[in-house]
Amino acid sequence: GRAPEAARDAGGGGKRLTVALLPKSKGNAYFISCRAGAEKAARALGVELLFDGPTDTDPAKQNEIIENWITLGVDVIAAACENREGISTALRKAQARGIKVITYDADALPDARAFFVNQATPEGIGHTLMDEAARLTNAEGEFAVILSTLTASNMQEWLKHIRARLAEKYPKMKLVAVRPCDDQKDKAQAEATTLMSAHPNLRLLMNICSPAVPGAAEAVKQAGKAGQVKVIGLGLPNENRRYVKDGVTDSVILWKTEDLGALTVEAAVALARGALQPGATTFRTAAGASYEVKGDQILLGQPFIFNRANIDQFNF
Amino acid sequence: MSAPLLELRRLTKSFGGARALRGVDFDLRAGEVHALLGENGAGKSTLIRIVTGAHRPDGGTITVDGRPAGPLDPRTAQRLGIACIYQQPALFPDLSIAENLALRLETGGPLRRLDWPARHRRATTLLARVGAPLDPRREVRDLSMPEQQLVEIACALGAGARIVIMDEPTAALTQTEQTRLHGVVRELRAQGTGVIYITHRLEEIFALADRVTVLRDGESVGTRPAAGLTEPELIRLMVGREVAQPYPPAEHPPGDAVLRVRGLGRRDAGVRDVSFDLHAGEILGLAGLVGAGRTELARILFGLTPADAGTIELRGRIVRPRSPREAVQLGFAYVPEDRRRHGVILDLPLAHNASLASHRRLFPGGWLRPAAERRLAEDFIRDLGIRCGGPFAPAGSLSGGNQQKVALARWLATGPQVLLLDEPTQGVDIGAKAEIHRLIRGLAGQGLAVLLISSDLPEVIGMSDRIGVMRGGTLTTLLPGGAAPDAVMAAALGRATEAAR
Amino acid sequence: MSPSPTVPRPALRHETVLLAVVVLEWLCFHALGPRFGTLENSFDLLRHSAEIGLLALAMTPVILTGGIDLSVGSLLGLCAVLFGKLWRDAGLDPAAAAGCTLVLGALAGGLNATLIAGLRLPPLIVTLGTYSLFRGLAEAITRGADTFTNFPSAFLFLGQERWLGLPTQAWLFAAVAIAVWLLVHRTTFGRACRAQGFAPEGARYAGLPAGRQLAAVYVLSGTIAALAAVIYTARLGQARADAGTGYELLAITAVVLGGTSIFGGRGSVHGTLLGVAALAILNNGLVHARQPREVAGLLTGALLLLALAAGTGPKLWAARRARATPPPSP
Amino acid sequence: MKAWPRELSVGLALAALLAALAAFAPGFFAPQPLLSLAAREAPVLLVACGAAMVIVCRQIDISSGSQFAVVSVVAGLLAAEGWPPAAVATAALALGTALGALNGFLVAGLGLPSIVVTLATMVTWREGLRWWRQGAFVNLPDGLQWLGLGQTAGQWTLLATALALLTLLALAARHLAAGRHLYAVGSDAEAARLAGIRPGAVTFGAFTAAGALTALAALMNVIQSPQVDPKSGTGLELKAIAAVVVGGVAIAGGRGRLAGVLLGLLLLATVGPALTHLRIEAHWEKAIQGAIILLAVAAEGARRRPA
Ligand SMILES: Nc1ncnc2c1ncn2[C@@H]1O[C@H](COP(=O)(O)OP(=O)(O)OP(=O)(O)O)[C@@H](O)[C@H]1O
Ligand SMILES: Nc1ncnc2c1ncn2[C@@H]1O[C@H](COP(=O)(O)OP(=O)(O)OP(=O)(O)O)[C@@H](O)[C@H]1O
Ligand SMILES: [Mg+2]
Ligand SMILES: [Mg+2]
């Protein structure tokens, strides 16, 4: 029962399903962690998991991989979209061939997929980050953002919401610079060092890609400005543990990535087996957990804020 | 008599299918100058490149000082006291003269410290010995062909070798440097050094050589004492037949002036105030010493270094070629003196080289026509006697003289109005030389104007209708064709003579 | 194939080796992935290799002249953005916008040409500069954030549909490939490029229009990069400043895999096409063989070395053997 | 002055940039951040020196960024295993040397073109690392950072080491026979062979030395922070080659000086921070960087007398 096409033709009646999981890029700790959860779920459900993606973020490569999967004849595609409009073309094509499509982490256009496993809305992320920044700086003073690349669409999306929240609620705070770090910790460290010397009144560094958080923290530590310049961002506990404990990094915001991966696979399989239908309001996984479904979005739940108090409870 | 310094037995070597050497015997004694002669492609350079370790022989033995020398590589050869001036200067263009000399002469481990002042002192001394007043700090890429040749000679001298090999050292040198080089060679001989001397200028052999070995088609035709040999005999040995009288006479008197040059100069090239007329059907020879500015003058006319003073008038129209392309369109053709760097493209096949300057004529509309190209190449291979592995052999696989013929062929194919020839027969063997002379004369007969720059004094005198002599960057004297060699030399050296007036 | 051998190769011709590699790859993946050999997948292959293929085609004459153009990937990004701007903000219809983009691409190539042919600066440094400049302009124009989408379906036809049975862009690609092949192998222009690559000074002394030639090669490269940008936009249905990031390296990889010498003079357009095919099949086939993407990287490295070693190996072996013959001793 | 053509125009561009900073953003010259930045660029300088040696010898090495990452990760893992720093350093240097030697063998021994060889090793090491580590950071044990010297002393040590090595290499390039052999082989390999130099050995040596320098650079980077990012060194080869060619080393081999490489790197490394200090928005950065490179070399081209 290795042939996936047979599985689909048989309507999923007990045959082995193939779920293809597409990250934005490989070799990124965030997606590695998603994959770990996804693999556990796939094993539990007895489905085959394909995990592949561009080595570095590249929307064109994502499309190619999806088109290859279409030809290959997988049963479900679960994609984290680097680029909403670009990838939707390919996803629609997949749907037209009878392949089920869901998205996770970053959505495509609504008509290109059945469900979006939403770990947190861009708006939610933007607001949480901004509110946390305001809390740490008493809502006044200069701050700067370090992101992966200027052109990454999720970065721009989050930045948009950060700016909106800033304009709306925190008039005394000022975003003085936005710098890319090319997803490299070392580059983020150099950028943070320069930012602190170019903006001596900087109160906070907000890092919205995961390698930037430890990079900025190291820079702050080396500049001897721990506590004086706060560090927050989106990241993984393991990479930041030491800085959070040292009090250099104040809070790291993230959802449980393994759960995201697992939920994605669960939803994908349910969709393929017909257990998940449009219009559902809750989704119960095979493992028994229950998630809210809002319209065509399956909600993972609120993002987490890791800090000194709770970081030791997590290991990923 | 003691064992010969160097003894070669039954040397063979082939390149791909082409057999360059077919079992050559050769020996060199201490204190002799042994001339190695032969037509282009006879295998002379191949032979000596085996001795210096640049090539590996396919078979045969090499004995140095009576002791068999194992497989030679350049380092072993150096250690055995073999030094060589290659036909094609093996210099480092990016490095200074001093360093070029040092890299060839110094021995020792890679971690030794270098003594730069000593390197410069030594270079200055050696250059003075060969009569080349060059600044040792100059980079070799800025040197003219003859200057590079002089640096090579300095290299060979400095090595203090017991076997010195010179492969056409005088190809680009004028009489003066040649005479000085001969002095140096005699000095070496007196010190007991064995010298292998390759040349296509037969007068050198009678002036210098003790013994002569002639190669033909990769085989030794025999070794003779030089004394008692006559020129026709030598030619017969080399070519296997008589060669007609070398300099064909003019058939028509020259016509109207095609080219009028007035006050031409370019400061940074050291050329100033050159004026002359060149007539249709005329061959104007240009003589002078190395550095007299003849090459620079040709480069100006050909648009390589545009003039900053004076005028060039071509058929009554003032022209200012600013690039070779413009010059070609105006009807100039230039066979440069540095054939390896400028004359041919070594990696391109012979046929592509030959057609390179006449794309417009051969390939109307820009579409290649392989058949036409092949025909062109085959015609030249036949007419100039180019020895090669077919029209599509890379130019780099030809012997030096045959490459020169290709360089010439390229420009003959363009059908120019003014032909600028810079050392056109350097390295060309005696038979082919006569053929080229006949060709040039024939072109002039068809109304072409030819400027013939040559350091081969008999050639200038024999071929030219008039002889211009350059000195210090300007044209000082115009002599009639057939002038006495002494008069030309005197003008080149700047000594007033009766003949000049 | 090529009109006349530039240099007789003692061992196997590189293109032959490469053709064997491509066939072998095909058979291999055919065995590993049941859907690999389908027509549909072949179309995917064509569609996915069009842009890199175009850049590799543009790069071939450049490398033949002994130069390099590192700016093609960035220029693809800039042209994609400019195309988007012309269409959305200047209100041109896609065809007109595409035409203008080609002109702008030629102009950008002209900047390279001016610096390289006019001022005689080394191509590597110049295009390293424009590599940064073009990408930077694309980012500056969009402030990094702007994305152009919702192109009319008539335009998307170019990148996503079929025409006369083949993916539309495959026709364009084939046309460019034939044109470049003719240019390189059948015209005096191509010959002059080689001459220039082997010996720039020698080409000048031969009276070739060396400067104009060099300029033309870079302008052509810019134009083709612009064409690739239009096709890229049509395939993805969107234009963004990061389009084509890293494509210059992929194009260079295809060209050198195709046997073109980085020092100029040697190489062929069909070699480049085979190089593009070898890489595209590898990338596509590994998905069908269900291997992770990193393996494609690893195998690309191995393929590069093997293809080249297969060409040089026998020659080297012959040389070794020649050296191993008993030394000339009595 | 003819002796320092390209270096001069690069020096002028750098001077102009520094003058603009002095006038509009004197904060750039604050000592501590400057020292940190310099220490971060110190490893790049070593990689650039290696690249310069390879380029002078008419080859190219685009695998240095990947070598850097491999050595960093391996050194990090060994340190995390509890190896003493000296052993880690020795192993890392040996690994880097071996990686460089492999390039050298493929280029000099098998006669394959260096661009192809190093392109191949570049993707192989990079993708192999990704496959193996899946992007996970390596957490280093405490006490490895700055080798226990303390931050300021550590940074000065790194900087001094890099500059001392640069000086030594520059002197060796000029005053040791081996250094000149690099230039000779790069200028004309056949002439070098005829002069009794072994071009293969010299080329092999250049690649091997470049590998060793890259390994040292990786070590110098590893000890600057408590974690190793397996993505470190991405794009490093391009930065090093840019510094080398902007600094006036001829890509066709045989010409160029390490002093120029230092200037080239200073220029390239200053532009990024300078733009932040001058409050120029990030999306202008690449365009301006490109323009500065072009201006620095175009100035030289316009000034040069036509050949
Ligand atoms: N590298 C090579 N590859 C192929 N053939 C070669 C090579 N070198 C020399 N030959 C061939 O070997 C033959 C002998 O060449 P060689 O250079 O020894 O001639 P030569 O006597 O020195 O001639 P010249 O007087 O023109 O210098 C020629 O036919 C030449 O084409
Ligand atoms: N005043 C000068 N300034 C700079 N370089 C000069 C000057 N005069 C001559 N040279 C250089 O000296 C070299 C010799 O000059 P040139 O080659 O014109 O002499 P030539 O008469 O052609 O010599 P030959 O008789 O050997 O052909 C050339 O490289 C030329 O550039
Ligand atoms: Mg010869
Ligand atoms: Mg001359």
Coordinates of N, CA and C in Angstrom, one line a residue, chain C residues 70-71 74-75 125-139, chain D residues 238 268 271 283-294:
Chain C
L70 N 27.5 38.8 -12.5 CA 26.9 38.4 -11.2 C 25.6 39.1 -11.0
S71 N 25.2 40.1 -11.8 CA 24.1 40.9 -11.5 C 22.8 40.4 -12.1
S74 N 19.9 39.8 -9.5 CA 19.4 41.0 -9.0 C 18.6 41.8 -10.0
L75 N 19.1 41.7 -11.2 CA 18.4 42.4 -12.3 C 17.1 41.8 -12.6
I125 N 34.2 42.8 -10.5 CA 34.0 43.8 -9.6 C 32.8 44.6 -10.0
V126 N 32.7 45.0 -11.3 CA 31.6 45.8 -11.8 C 30.2 45.1 -11.5
T127 N 30.2 43.8 -11.8 CA 28.9 43.2 -11.6 C 28.6 42.8 -10.2
L128 N 29.7 42.7 -9.4 CA 29.5 42.6 -8.0 C 28.8 43.9 -7.4
G129 N 29.3 45.0 -8.0 CA 28.7 46.3 -7.6 C 27.2 46.4 -8.1
T130 N 27.0 46.0 -9.3 CA 25.6 46.1 -9.8 C 24.7 45.0 -9.2
Y131 N 25.3 43.9 -8.8 CA 24.5 42.9 -8.1 C 23.9 43.5 -6.9
S132 N 24.7 44.3 -6.2 CA 24.1 45.0 -5.0 C 23.2 46.1 -5.4
L133 N 23.6 46.9 -6.4 CA 22.9 48.1 -6.8 C 21.5 47.7 -7.3
F134 N 21.4 46.7 -8.2 CA 20.1 46.4 -8.8 C 19.1 45.9 -7.7
R135 N 19.6 45.0 -6.9 CA 18.8 44.4 -5.8 C 18.4 45.6 -4.9
G136 N 19.3 46.5 -4.6 CA 19.1 47.6 -3.7 C 18.0 48.5 -4.3
L137 N 18.1 48.7 -5.6 CA 17.1 49.6 -6.2 C 15.7 48.9 -6.2
A138 N 15.7 47.6 -6.4 CA 14.4 46.9 -6.3 C 13.8 47.1 -4.9
E139 N 14.7 47.0 -3.9 CA 14.2 47.1 -2.5 C 13.8 48.5 -2.2
Chain D
L238 N 31.6 35.8 -0.6 CA 31.4 36.9 -1.5 C 32.0 38.2 -0.9
L268 N 34.2 48.1 2.8 CA 33.0 47.3 2.7 C 32.4 47.2 4.1
V271 N 30.6 50.6 5.3 CA 29.4 51.1 4.7 C 28.2 50.8 5.5
H283 N 16.3 49.9 3.4 CA 16.0 49.5 2.0 C 16.8 50.2 1.0
W284 N 17.6 51.2 1.4 CA 18.5 51.9 0.5 C 19.9 51.3 0.6
E285 N 20.1 50.4 1.6 CA 21.5 50.1 1.9 C 22.2 49.4 0.7
K286 N 21.5 48.3 0.1 CA 22.2 47.6 -0.9 C 22.5 48.5 -2.1
A287 N 21.6 49.4 -2.5 CA 21.8 50.2 -3.6 C 23.0 51.1 -3.3
I288 N 23.1 51.6 -2.1 CA 24.2 52.5 -1.8 C 25.5 51.8 -1.8
Q289 N 25.5 50.6 -1.2 CA 26.7 49.8 -1.2 C 27.2 49.5 -2.6
G290 N 26.3 49.1 -3.4 CA 26.7 48.8 -4.8 C 27.2 50.1 -5.5
A291 N 26.6 51.2 -5.2 CA 27.1 52.4 -5.9 C 28.5 52.8 -5.4
I292 N 28.7 52.5 -4.1 CA 30.1 52.9 -3.6 C 31.1 52.0 -4.2
I293 N 30.8 50.7 -4.3 CA 31.8 49.8 -5.0 C 32.1 50.3 -6.4
L294 N 31.0 50.6 -7.1 CA 31.2 51.0 -8.5 C 32.0 52.3 -8.6

